Structure formats: C-alpha cells, structure tokens
Coordinates of C-alpha atoms in Angstrom, one line a residue:
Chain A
X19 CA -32.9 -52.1 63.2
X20 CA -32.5 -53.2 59.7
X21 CA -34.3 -55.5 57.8
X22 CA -32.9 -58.7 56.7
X23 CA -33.8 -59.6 53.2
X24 CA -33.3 -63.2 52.3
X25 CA -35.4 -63.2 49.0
X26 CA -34.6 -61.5 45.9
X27 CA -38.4 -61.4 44.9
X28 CA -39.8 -60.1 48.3
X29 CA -41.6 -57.1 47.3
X30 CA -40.5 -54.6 50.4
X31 CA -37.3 -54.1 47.6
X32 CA -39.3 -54.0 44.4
X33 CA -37.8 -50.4 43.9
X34 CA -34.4 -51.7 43.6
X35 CA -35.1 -54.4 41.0
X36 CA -33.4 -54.2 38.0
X37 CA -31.4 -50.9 38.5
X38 CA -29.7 -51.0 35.0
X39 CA -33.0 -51.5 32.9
X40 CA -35.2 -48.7 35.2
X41 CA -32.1 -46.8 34.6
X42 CA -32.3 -46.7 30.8
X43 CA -36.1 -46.3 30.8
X44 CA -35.5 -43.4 33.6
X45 CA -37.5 -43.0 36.7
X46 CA -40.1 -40.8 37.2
X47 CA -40.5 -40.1 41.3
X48 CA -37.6 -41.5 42.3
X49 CA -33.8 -42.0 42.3
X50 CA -31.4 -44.4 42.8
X51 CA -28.5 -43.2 44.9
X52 CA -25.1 -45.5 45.2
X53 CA -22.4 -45.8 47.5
X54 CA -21.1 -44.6 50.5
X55 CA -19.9 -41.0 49.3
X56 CA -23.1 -40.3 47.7
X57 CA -25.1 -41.7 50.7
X58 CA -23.0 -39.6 52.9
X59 CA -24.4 -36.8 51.2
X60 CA -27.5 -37.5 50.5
X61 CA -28.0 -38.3 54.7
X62 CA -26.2 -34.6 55.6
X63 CA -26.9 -32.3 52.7
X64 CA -29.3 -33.1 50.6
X65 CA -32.9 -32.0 50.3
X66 CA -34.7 -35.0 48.6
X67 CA -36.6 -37.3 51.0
X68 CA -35.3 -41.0 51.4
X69 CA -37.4 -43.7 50.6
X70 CA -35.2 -46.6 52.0
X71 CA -32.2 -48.2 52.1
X72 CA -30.7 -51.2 50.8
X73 CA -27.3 -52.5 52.2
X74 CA -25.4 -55.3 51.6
X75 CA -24.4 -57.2 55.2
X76 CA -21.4 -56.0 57.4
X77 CA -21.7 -52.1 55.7
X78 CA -24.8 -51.0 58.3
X79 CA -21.9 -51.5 60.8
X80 CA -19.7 -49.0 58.9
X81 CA -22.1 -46.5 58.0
X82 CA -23.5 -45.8 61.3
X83 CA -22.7 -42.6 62.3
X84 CA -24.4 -41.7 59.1
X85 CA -27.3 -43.9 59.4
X86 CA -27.9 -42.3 62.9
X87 CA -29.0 -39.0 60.7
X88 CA -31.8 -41.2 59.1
X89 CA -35.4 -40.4 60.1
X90 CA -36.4 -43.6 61.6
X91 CA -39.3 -44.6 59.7
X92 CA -37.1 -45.0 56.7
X93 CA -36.4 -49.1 56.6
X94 CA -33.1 -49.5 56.2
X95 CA -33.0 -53.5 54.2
X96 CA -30.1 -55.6 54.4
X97 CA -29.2 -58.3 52.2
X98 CA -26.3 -60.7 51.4
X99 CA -24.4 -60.6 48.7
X100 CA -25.5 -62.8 46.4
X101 CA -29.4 -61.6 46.8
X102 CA -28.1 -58.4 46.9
X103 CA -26.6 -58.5 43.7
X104 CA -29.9 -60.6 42.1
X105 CA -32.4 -57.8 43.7
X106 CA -30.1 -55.1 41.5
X107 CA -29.4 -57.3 38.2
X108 CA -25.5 -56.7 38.5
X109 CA -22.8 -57.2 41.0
X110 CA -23.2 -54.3 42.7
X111 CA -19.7 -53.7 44.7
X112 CA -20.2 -50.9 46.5
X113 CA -23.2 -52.8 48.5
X114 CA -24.8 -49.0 49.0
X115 CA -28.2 -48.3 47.4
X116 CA -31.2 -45.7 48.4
X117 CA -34.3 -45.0 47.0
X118 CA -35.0 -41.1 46.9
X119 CA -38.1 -39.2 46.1
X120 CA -37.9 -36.6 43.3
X121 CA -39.5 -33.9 43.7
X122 CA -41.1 -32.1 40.6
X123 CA -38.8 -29.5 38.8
X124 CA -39.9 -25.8 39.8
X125 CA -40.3 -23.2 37.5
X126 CA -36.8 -21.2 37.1
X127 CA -38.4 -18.0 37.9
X128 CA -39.3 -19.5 40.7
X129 CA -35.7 -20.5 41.8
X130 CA -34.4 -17.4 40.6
X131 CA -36.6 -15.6 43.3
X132 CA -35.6 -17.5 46.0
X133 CA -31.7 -16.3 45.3
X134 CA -29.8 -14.0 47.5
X135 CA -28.8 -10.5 45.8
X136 CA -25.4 -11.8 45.2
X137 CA -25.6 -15.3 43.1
X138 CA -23.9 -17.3 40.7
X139 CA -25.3 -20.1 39.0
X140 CA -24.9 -22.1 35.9
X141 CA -27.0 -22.6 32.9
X142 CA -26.4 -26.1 30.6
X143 CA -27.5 -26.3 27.1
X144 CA -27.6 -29.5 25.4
X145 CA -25.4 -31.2 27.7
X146 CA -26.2 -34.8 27.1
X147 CA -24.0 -36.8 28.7
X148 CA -24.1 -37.8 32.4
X149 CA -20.0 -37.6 33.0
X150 CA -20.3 -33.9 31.7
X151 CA -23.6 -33.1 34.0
X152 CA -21.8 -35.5 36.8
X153 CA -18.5 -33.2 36.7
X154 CA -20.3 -30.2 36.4
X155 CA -22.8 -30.7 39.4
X156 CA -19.3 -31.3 41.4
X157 CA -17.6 -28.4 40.5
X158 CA -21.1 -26.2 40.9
X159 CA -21.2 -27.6 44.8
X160 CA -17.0 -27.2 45.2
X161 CA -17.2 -23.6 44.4
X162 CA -21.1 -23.0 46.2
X163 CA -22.7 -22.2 42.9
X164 CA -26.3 -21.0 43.7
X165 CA -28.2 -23.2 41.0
X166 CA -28.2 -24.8 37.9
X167 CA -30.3 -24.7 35.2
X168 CA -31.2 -27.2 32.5
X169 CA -32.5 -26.8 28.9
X170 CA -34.9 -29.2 28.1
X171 CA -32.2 -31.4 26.3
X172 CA -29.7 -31.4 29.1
X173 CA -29.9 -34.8 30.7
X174 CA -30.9 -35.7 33.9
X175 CA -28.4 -35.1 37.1
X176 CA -30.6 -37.6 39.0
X177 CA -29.0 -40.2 36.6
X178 CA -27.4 -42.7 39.1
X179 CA -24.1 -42.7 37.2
X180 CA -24.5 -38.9 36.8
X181 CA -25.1 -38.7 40.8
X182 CA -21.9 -40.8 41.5
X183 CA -19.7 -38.3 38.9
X184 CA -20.6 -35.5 41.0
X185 CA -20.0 -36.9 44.2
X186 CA -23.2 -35.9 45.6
X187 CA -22.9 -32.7 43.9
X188 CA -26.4 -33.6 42.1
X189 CA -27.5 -33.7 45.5
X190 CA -26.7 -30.5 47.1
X191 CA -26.6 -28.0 44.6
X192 CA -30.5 -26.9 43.8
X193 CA -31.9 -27.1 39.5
X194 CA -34.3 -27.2 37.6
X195 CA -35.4 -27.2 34.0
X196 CA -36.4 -24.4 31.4
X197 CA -38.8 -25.3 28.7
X198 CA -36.0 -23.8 26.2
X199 CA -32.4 -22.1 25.8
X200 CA -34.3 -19.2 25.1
X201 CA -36.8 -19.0 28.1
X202 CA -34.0 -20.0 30.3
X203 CA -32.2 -16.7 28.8
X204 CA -35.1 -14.7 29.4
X205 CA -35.7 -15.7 32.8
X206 CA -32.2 -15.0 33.8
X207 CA -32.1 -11.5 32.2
X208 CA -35.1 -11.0 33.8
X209 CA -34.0 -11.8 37.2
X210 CA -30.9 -9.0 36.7
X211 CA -28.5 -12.2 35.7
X212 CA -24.9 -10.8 33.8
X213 CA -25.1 -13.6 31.3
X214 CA -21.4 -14.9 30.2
X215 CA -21.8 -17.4 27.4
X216 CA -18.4 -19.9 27.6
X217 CA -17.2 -20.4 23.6
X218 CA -13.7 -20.9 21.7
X219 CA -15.1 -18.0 19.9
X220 CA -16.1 -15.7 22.7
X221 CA -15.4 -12.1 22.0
X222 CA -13.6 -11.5 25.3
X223 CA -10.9 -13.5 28.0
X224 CA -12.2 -15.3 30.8
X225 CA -9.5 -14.0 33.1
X226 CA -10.3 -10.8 31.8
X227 CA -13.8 -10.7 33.2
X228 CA -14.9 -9.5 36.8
X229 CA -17.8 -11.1 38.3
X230 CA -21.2 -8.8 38.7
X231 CA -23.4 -9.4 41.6
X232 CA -25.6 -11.7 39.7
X233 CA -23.4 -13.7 37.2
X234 CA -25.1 -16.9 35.2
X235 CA -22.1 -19.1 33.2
X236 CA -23.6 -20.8 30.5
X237 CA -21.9 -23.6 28.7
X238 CA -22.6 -25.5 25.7
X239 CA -21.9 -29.4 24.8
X240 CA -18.1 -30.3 23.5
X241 CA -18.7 -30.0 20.1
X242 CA -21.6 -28.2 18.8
X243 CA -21.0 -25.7 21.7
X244 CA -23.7 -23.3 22.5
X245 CA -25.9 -22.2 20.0
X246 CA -25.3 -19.4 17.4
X247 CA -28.3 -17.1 18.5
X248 CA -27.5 -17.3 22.2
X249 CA -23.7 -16.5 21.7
X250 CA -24.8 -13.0 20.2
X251 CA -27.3 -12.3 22.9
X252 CA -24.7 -13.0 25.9
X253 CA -21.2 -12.0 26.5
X254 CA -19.3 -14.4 24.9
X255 CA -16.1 -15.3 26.6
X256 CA -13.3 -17.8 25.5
X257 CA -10.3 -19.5 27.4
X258 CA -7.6 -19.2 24.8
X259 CA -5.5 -22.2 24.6
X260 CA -2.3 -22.9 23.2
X261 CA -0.7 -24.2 20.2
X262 CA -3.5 -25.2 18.1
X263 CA -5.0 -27.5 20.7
X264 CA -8.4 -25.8 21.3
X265 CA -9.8 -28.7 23.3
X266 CA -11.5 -28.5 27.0
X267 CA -13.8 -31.0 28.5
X268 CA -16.4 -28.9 29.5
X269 CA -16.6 -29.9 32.6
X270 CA -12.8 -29.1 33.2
X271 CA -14.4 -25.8 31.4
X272 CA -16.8 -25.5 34.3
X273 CA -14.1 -25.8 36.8
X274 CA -12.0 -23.3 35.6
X275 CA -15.1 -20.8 35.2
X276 CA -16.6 -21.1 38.0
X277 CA -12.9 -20.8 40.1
X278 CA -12.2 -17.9 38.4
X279 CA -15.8 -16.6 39.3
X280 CA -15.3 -17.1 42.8
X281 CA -11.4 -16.5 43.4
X282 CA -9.9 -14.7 40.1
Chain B
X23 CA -3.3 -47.5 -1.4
X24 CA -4.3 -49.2 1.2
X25 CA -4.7 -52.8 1.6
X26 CA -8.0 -55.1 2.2
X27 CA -7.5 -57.0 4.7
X28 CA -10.2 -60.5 4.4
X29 CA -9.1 -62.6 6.8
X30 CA -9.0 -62.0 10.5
X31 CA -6.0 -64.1 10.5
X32 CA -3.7 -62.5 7.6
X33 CA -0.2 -62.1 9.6
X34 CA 0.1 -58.8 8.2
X35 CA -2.3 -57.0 10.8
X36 CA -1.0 -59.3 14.0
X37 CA -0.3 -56.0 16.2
X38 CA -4.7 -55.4 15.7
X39 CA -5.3 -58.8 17.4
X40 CA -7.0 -59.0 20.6
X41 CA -6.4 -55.6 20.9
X42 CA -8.2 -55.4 24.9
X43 CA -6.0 -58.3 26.2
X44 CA -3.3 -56.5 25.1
X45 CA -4.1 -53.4 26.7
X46 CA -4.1 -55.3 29.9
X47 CA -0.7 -57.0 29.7
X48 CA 0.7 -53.2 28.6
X49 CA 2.9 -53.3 25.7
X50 CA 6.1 -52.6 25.2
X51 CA 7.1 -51.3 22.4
X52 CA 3.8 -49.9 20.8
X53 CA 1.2 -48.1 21.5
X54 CA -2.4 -48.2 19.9
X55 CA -4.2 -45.0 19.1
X56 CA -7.7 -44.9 18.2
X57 CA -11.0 -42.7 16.1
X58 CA -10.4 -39.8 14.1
X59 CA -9.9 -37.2 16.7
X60 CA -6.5 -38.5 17.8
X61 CA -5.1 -40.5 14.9
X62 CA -5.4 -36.4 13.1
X63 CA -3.0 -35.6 16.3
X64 CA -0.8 -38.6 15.9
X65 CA -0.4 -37.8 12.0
X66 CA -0.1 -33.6 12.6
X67 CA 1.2 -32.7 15.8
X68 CA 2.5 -36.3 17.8
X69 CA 6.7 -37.0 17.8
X70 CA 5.8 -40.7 17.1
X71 CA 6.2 -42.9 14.4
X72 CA 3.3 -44.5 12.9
X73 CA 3.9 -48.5 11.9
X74 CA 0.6 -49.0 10.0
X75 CA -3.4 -47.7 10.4
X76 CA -6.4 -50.6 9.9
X77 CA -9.4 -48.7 9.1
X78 CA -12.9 -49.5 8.4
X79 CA -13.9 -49.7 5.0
X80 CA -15.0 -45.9 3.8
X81 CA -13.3 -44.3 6.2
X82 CA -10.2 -43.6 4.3
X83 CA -12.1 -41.4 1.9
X84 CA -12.8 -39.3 5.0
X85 CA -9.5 -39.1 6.4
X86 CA -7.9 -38.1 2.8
X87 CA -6.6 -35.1 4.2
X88 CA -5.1 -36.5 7.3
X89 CA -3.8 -39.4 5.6
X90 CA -2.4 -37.5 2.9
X91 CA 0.3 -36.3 5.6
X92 CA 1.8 -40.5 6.4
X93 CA 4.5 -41.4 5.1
X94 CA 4.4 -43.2 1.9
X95 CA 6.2 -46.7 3.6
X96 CA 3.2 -46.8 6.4
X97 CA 0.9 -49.4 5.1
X98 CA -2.8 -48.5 5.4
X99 CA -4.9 -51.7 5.8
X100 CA -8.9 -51.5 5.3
X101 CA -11.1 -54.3 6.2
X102 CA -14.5 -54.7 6.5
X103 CA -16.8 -54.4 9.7
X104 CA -17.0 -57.6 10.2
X105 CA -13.5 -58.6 9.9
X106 CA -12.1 -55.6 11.6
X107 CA -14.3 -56.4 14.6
X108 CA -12.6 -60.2 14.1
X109 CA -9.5 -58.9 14.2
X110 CA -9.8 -56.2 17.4
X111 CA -11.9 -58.8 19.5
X112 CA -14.8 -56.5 20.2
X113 CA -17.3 -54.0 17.8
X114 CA -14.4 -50.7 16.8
X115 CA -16.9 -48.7 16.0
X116 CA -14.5 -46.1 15.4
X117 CA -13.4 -47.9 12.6
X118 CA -10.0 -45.9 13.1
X119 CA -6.5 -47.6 14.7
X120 CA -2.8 -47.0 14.5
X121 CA -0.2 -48.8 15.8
X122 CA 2.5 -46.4 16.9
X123 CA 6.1 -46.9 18.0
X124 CA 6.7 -46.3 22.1
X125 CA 10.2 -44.8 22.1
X126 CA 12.1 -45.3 25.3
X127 CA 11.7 -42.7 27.9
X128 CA 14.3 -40.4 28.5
X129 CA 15.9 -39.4 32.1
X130 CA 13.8 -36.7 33.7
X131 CA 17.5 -34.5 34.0
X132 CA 17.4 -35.0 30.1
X133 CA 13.7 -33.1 29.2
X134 CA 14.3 -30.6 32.0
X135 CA 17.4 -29.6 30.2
X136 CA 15.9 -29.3 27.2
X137 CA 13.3 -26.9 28.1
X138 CA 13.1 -23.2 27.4
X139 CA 14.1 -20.7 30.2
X140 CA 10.9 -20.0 30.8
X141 CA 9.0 -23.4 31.7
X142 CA 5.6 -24.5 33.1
X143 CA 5.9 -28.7 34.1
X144 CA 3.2 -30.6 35.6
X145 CA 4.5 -33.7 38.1
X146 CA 2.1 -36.5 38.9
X147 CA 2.5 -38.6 41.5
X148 CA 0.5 -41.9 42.4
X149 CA -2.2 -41.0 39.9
X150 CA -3.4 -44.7 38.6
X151 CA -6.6 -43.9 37.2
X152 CA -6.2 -43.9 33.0
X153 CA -9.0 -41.0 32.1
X154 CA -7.6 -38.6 35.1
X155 CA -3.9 -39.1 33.4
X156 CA -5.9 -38.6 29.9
X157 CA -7.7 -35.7 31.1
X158 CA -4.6 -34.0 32.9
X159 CA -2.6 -34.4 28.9
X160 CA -5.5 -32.8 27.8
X161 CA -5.4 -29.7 30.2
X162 CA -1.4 -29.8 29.6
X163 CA -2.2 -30.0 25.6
X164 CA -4.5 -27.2 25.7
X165 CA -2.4 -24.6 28.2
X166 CA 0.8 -25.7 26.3
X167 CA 2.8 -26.5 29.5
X168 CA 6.1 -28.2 28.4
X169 CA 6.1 -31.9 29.9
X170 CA 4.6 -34.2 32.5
X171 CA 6.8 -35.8 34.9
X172 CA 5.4 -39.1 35.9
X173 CA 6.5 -41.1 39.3
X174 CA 6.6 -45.2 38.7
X175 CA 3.3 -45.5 40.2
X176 CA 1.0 -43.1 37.6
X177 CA -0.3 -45.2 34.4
X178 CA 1.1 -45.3 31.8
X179 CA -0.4 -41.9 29.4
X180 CA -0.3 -44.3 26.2
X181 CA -2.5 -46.5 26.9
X182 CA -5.2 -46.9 24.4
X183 CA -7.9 -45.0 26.9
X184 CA -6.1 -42.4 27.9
X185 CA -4.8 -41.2 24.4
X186 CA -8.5 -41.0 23.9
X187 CA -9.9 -39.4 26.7
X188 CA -6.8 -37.2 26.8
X189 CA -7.9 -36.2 22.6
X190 CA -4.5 -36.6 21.8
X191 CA -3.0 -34.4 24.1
X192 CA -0.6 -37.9 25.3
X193 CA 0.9 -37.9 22.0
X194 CA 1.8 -34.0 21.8
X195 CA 3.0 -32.9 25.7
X196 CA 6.5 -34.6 26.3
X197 CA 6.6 -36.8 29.0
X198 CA 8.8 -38.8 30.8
X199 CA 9.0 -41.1 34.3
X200 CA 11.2 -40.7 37.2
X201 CA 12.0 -43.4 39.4
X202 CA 10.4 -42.2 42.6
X203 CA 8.4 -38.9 43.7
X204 CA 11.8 -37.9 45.4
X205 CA 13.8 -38.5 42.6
X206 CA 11.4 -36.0 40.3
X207 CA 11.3 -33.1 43.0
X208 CA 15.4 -33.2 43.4
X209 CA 15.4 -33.3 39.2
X210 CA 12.9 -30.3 39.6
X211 CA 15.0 -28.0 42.1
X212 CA 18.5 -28.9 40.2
X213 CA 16.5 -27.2 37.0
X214 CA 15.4 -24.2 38.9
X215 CA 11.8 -24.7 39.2
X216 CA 10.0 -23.6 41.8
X217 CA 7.6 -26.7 42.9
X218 CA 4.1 -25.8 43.7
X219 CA 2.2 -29.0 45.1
X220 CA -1.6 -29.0 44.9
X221 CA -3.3 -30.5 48.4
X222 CA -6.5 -29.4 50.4
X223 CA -4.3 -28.9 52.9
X224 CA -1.7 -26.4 51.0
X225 CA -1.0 -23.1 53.0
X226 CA -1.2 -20.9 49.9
X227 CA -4.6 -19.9 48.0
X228 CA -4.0 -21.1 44.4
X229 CA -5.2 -17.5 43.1
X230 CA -2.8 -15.3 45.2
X231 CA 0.0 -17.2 43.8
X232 CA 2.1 -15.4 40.4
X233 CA 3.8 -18.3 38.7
X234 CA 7.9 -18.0 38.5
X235 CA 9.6 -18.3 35.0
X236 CA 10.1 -21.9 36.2
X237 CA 6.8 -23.9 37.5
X238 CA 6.2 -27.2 38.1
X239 CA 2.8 -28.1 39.5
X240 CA 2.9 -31.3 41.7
X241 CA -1.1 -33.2 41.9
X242 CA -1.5 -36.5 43.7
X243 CA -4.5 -39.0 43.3
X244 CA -8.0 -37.7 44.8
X245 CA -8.0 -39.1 48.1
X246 CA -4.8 -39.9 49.3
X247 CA -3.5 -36.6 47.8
X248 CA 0.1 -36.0 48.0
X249 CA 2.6 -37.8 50.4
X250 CA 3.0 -35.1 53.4
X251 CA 6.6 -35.2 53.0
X252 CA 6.6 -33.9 49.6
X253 CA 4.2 -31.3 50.7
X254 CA 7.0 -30.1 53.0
X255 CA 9.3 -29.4 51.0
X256 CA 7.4 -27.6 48.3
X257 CA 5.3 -24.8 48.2
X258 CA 1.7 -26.1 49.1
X259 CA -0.9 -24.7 47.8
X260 CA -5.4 -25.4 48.2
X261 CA -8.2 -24.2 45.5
X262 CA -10.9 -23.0 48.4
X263 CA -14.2 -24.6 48.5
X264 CA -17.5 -24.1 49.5
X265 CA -19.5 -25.1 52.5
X266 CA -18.5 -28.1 53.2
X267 CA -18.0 -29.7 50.0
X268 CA -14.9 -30.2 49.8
X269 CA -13.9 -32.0 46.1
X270 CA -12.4 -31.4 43.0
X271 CA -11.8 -34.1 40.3
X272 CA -8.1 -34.0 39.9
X273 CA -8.0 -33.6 36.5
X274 CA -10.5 -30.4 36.7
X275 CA -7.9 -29.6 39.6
X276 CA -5.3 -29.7 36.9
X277 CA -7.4 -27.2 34.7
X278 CA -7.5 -24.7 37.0
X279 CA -4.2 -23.9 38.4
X280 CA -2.8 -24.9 34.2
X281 CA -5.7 -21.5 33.8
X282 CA -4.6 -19.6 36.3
X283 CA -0.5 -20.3 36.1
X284 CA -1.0 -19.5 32.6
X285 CA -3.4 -16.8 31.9
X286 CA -4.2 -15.7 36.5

C-alpha cells in the first residue's frame, strides 16, 4: 500500500529533494533511478538494493506487475503532481523516481576473478560524458558484455541521465573502477585478457580480428582518443571510414565492436 | 574582410535573429549551421551554398584556413560576445554560424538514378527524433553510403541540431524525401535494390547476410520499429541480443549493419 505524500517538506522523501543540485554535487550511497524503463529494470535485473519509491498518482496503477517484484518493506511514496514536482525541484514528467543503494566499487581483480573462462568486457578511458557512458552501458548489456571497467576519470554510470541513456544498461551490466589506465591494463593482462585498443590509427581492421576467449575492447574519448602509451601496449585496431570523414561517436564505436565481437 | 557588426539590430545579419524560434517554426529556404566542426564541412566537403557566416570576435583568425576556401561575395560578419549573443537570443558559445541556402529536394526516382551501379542507401521511416537523424548522417558520412531516403514523417536532417550532432555528415550524404514509406520502397525496387529492413523481429541475422551491389537498409524509430507491412515485403533482418535485453539505439543500430554491409 503506497504512501500518500501531501507535503513537499515531509521528511520520509528527503532523498528525492532537489534531484538536479544532488545531481551536480553527485551522490555518494545512493542513486537516483527515473522512469518506467529504468524502473523496469532496476525491479527484474538489477543488483543494487532499492531504497524507495516515489510515484506520481495514477502510475502505481500502471506499474503493478512490476511493483509486485518489490520486496515489501521498500515504501513505495505517492504524490500529486504538483508536490511531486516541488519534492524534485523540476517538472518531473515521467512521474517515476527510486532511491537505490550503491554499493562500493570492487577491486577489478576482484571482478576479473569472478568471470567465466570465456568473457568480454569493456574498458573506458577518459570517457567523460554521461551520453557516451549512457550509450555504451546499453550496447555492453544488448550484446551481454561481461563487465566494464572505468579509469578513474571516466564518469559515473550511476549518473541519473547516464542511467536513463542506457536504458537500464547501467543497471545490469556489472563495473567498477581502476585507480589508473595503466593498472586497469595490468589487471586485465594479468587475468589472460587479449587487449584490443579501438583508434583511427589502429595498426589492424576491426573486421579483420577474431575474438580470443578472453577479449577486453578498450575505447578512448571522441577526441583525444586513448592515450599514446596504451595504444603501443595493446593491439590497436581501427574502423576505416570513408571519404575523409573519420568521425564515430564512440558509443556508435562501442556498438559496432562489441557486435562484431559477438557475431562477426 | 569581414564586417563588425555593433548593433543587434543592423538589418544586415536579420537571418541570425532569434535564431531558437526559428528553429521551431522550420525554415524554408535556409538552413543554419553551427561551431567549427561543421561550418569546416559546409566550406570543404557540403553541396550548399553559403549566404554569410557571423562569428565571434577572434575566431576568424582561427578559421583562416577554412575561410580562406569562401567565396569572395559571402560576407563574413564578426561581432562581439555580447552582441552576437543579442543577436542569436541565447549565449553562442560557439561563436561560429552560417546561414546556408536549403535547395529544393529532388524526387527520390531522380537520386536513385544518379547513383553508381554499385550503391549502398539508407531509408528512414518515422524516425522524429533530431540527434538519431544526426547520428544516422553521421554513420552514413563515415561508411560513405550514397543517400538517405527520408519518408514525410522523419525530421528534417538540417535542422540546426542535427547538423551538429550528425558533425556535418547532413551537409555531405545526399538526401532526399519521398512522399510515403510505400512510395520510397516501390522507388527502391524500380532501381534494383535489394531492401533489407532492420526490426527485432527480422527473420535474417544481420551478420549472415553479404550485401548485393544494390543495398538499401530500411530503420524505423525505436519502439514502434518499422510498419509490419513494410517488413513483408522486404528482407527483414534482427542484430541478436543478449539475455533479455533487448535494445539498440537506432542510430548505433545504423552503425552496425553501415559496418558490417560495408566492411562484414
């Protein structure tokens, strides 16, 4: 039975105060999970715990074959509109919120170990912005990637924004972060990981390649692409393009990758 | 050498006004293209003709090179932050626009005839969201296919965002619209091409299929995918997914079978 909430300032829904601004800031135990596709996965096949729930009125109704998968101590808050929308700070229109706990980051080796013999998973370096990590996380889940893993200046995937690009992808597919490129490198060499580095100046073609049993895809931001030093280290592989247009989003970049990976 | 511009209201740099409200009303005759990236396409590789630029103070000296390559009857016009901002109706912080000419689109029976023997065309059909039509230029930029065919309902691929998030890839791939989604497959099969339509429901596996020396590659929104009676009458073809998960953006969609047609 859900709560009603009539008063923005009642503290049961103090977590979902100010979304924006505790975006920005960033959240350190939790995350904020938004509308009904996300919340669909996050209820079926996620692995984060659910704090609560905070639903704008008349959308309990539509969402409860899903909501019947919630443990039922979670509260599940309900609000109209118009509190709804002061509780968050903005006119939220899909009227879907949750509170999730984050769990603390493992260490990669430890991830690594828990892989079966055959993997695939996906190493980001420098990716900082949440569409790219968002599209990324979506392709990693389409195409059952085993993991991804973050350098320390790849930006968060439990960025609400980021969560929504992916479609729950952020959700589902399991990461964590290395304290560097290079220790991320190490790790996966260590763990018997083929490393293919993706670049406009790899040495070989991706549809040329043939996956190994363990295969990590690395990829770089649009731009600055992934460091010199790694790029020697790794096999370097392009996607040669046409014409003089040598321009992939990287997520598109992923996509590709990743289906060639799984399918080529 | 260019012309300061000092006040917002100079009648010279009236196409610059109010340059959002614009872009919601659509406009006819123009298009606007904007920051560095793609006004170097519209100047090097883009069939259109440039009316004028308005740039930021300073950043002439930095596009030297590109601008070196207008013709000498386009007037440059520089103005200051402030003004330029005055004149736009929001903070450019590019600092870089053109206003470009929007030639008439051709029939579809007209581009289709003018394309080589051996052809690779991409069909959208429904597809009203501006950065998946920018992102899909992009992907037909960078794997050189030879137009777009768009039905009346896909946005319009000049429109200020997606030149931008296509990187100029709207202003080099030919495009052109067809009246209805049945109009563009019957243009397609007149011209030979074999029509492969992209669905999660398609019988075929995207990477068991060889490409013929005609292609067209048919994708329809995310969600309501392409109208089942298209899918009948063309060859349908899924990208397989993983566990459950069970989405691809449709631009990264577009990536793919672009790779794989191209290079598979």
């Amino acid at each position: 039975m859900p709560f009603a909430i009539s008063d923005p300032a009642d503290p049961r829904i103090e977590p979902y105060r100010a979304v924006r601004e505790r975006d920005l800031v960033g959240r350190q135990h939790r995350f904020v999970a938004e509308g009904e596709v996300v919340l669909r996965v996050l209820l079926r096949q996620s692995r984060f715990t659910i704090e609560s729930l905070l639903l704008a009125e008349g959308r309990a109704e539509s969402l409860s074959d899903a909501l019947a998968l919630l443990p039922p101590d979670v509260p599940v808050y309900t609000a109209n509109r118009q509190v709804m929308d002061a509780i968050v700070g903005f006119p939220i229109h899909r009227g879907i919120l949750a509170i999730a706990r984050r769990p603390s980051l493992p260490p990669v080796e430890e991830i690594l170990a828990q892989l079966p013999e055959k993997a695939l998973v996906v190493g980001l370096i420098g990716l900082t912005n949440h569409d790219n990590v968002g599209g990324i996380f979506r392709n990693a889940a389409a195409f059952g990637a085993d993991a991804v893993l973050l350098d320390r200046e790849t930006c968060d995937p439990l960025y609400r924004k980021a969560i929504r690009v992916s479609v729950g992808g952020a959700l589902v597919v399991p990461f964590t972060r290395a304290p560097s490129a290079e220790a991320l490198l190490r790790a996966l060499e260590a763990a018997s990981f083929e490393v293919i580095a993706l670049s406009p100046s790899g040495k070989e073609v991706l549809s040329q390649i043939r996956p190994s049993r363990r295969t990590a895809l690395l990829l770089g931001a649009e731009g600055p692409g992934l460091p010199h030093g790694l790029l020697e280290k790794t096999r370097s592989v392009s996607i040669p393009m046409s014409g003089g247009f040598d321009s992939l989003n990287v997520a598109t970049t992923s996509g590709i990758a990743l289906h060639h990976l799984t399918h080529g």
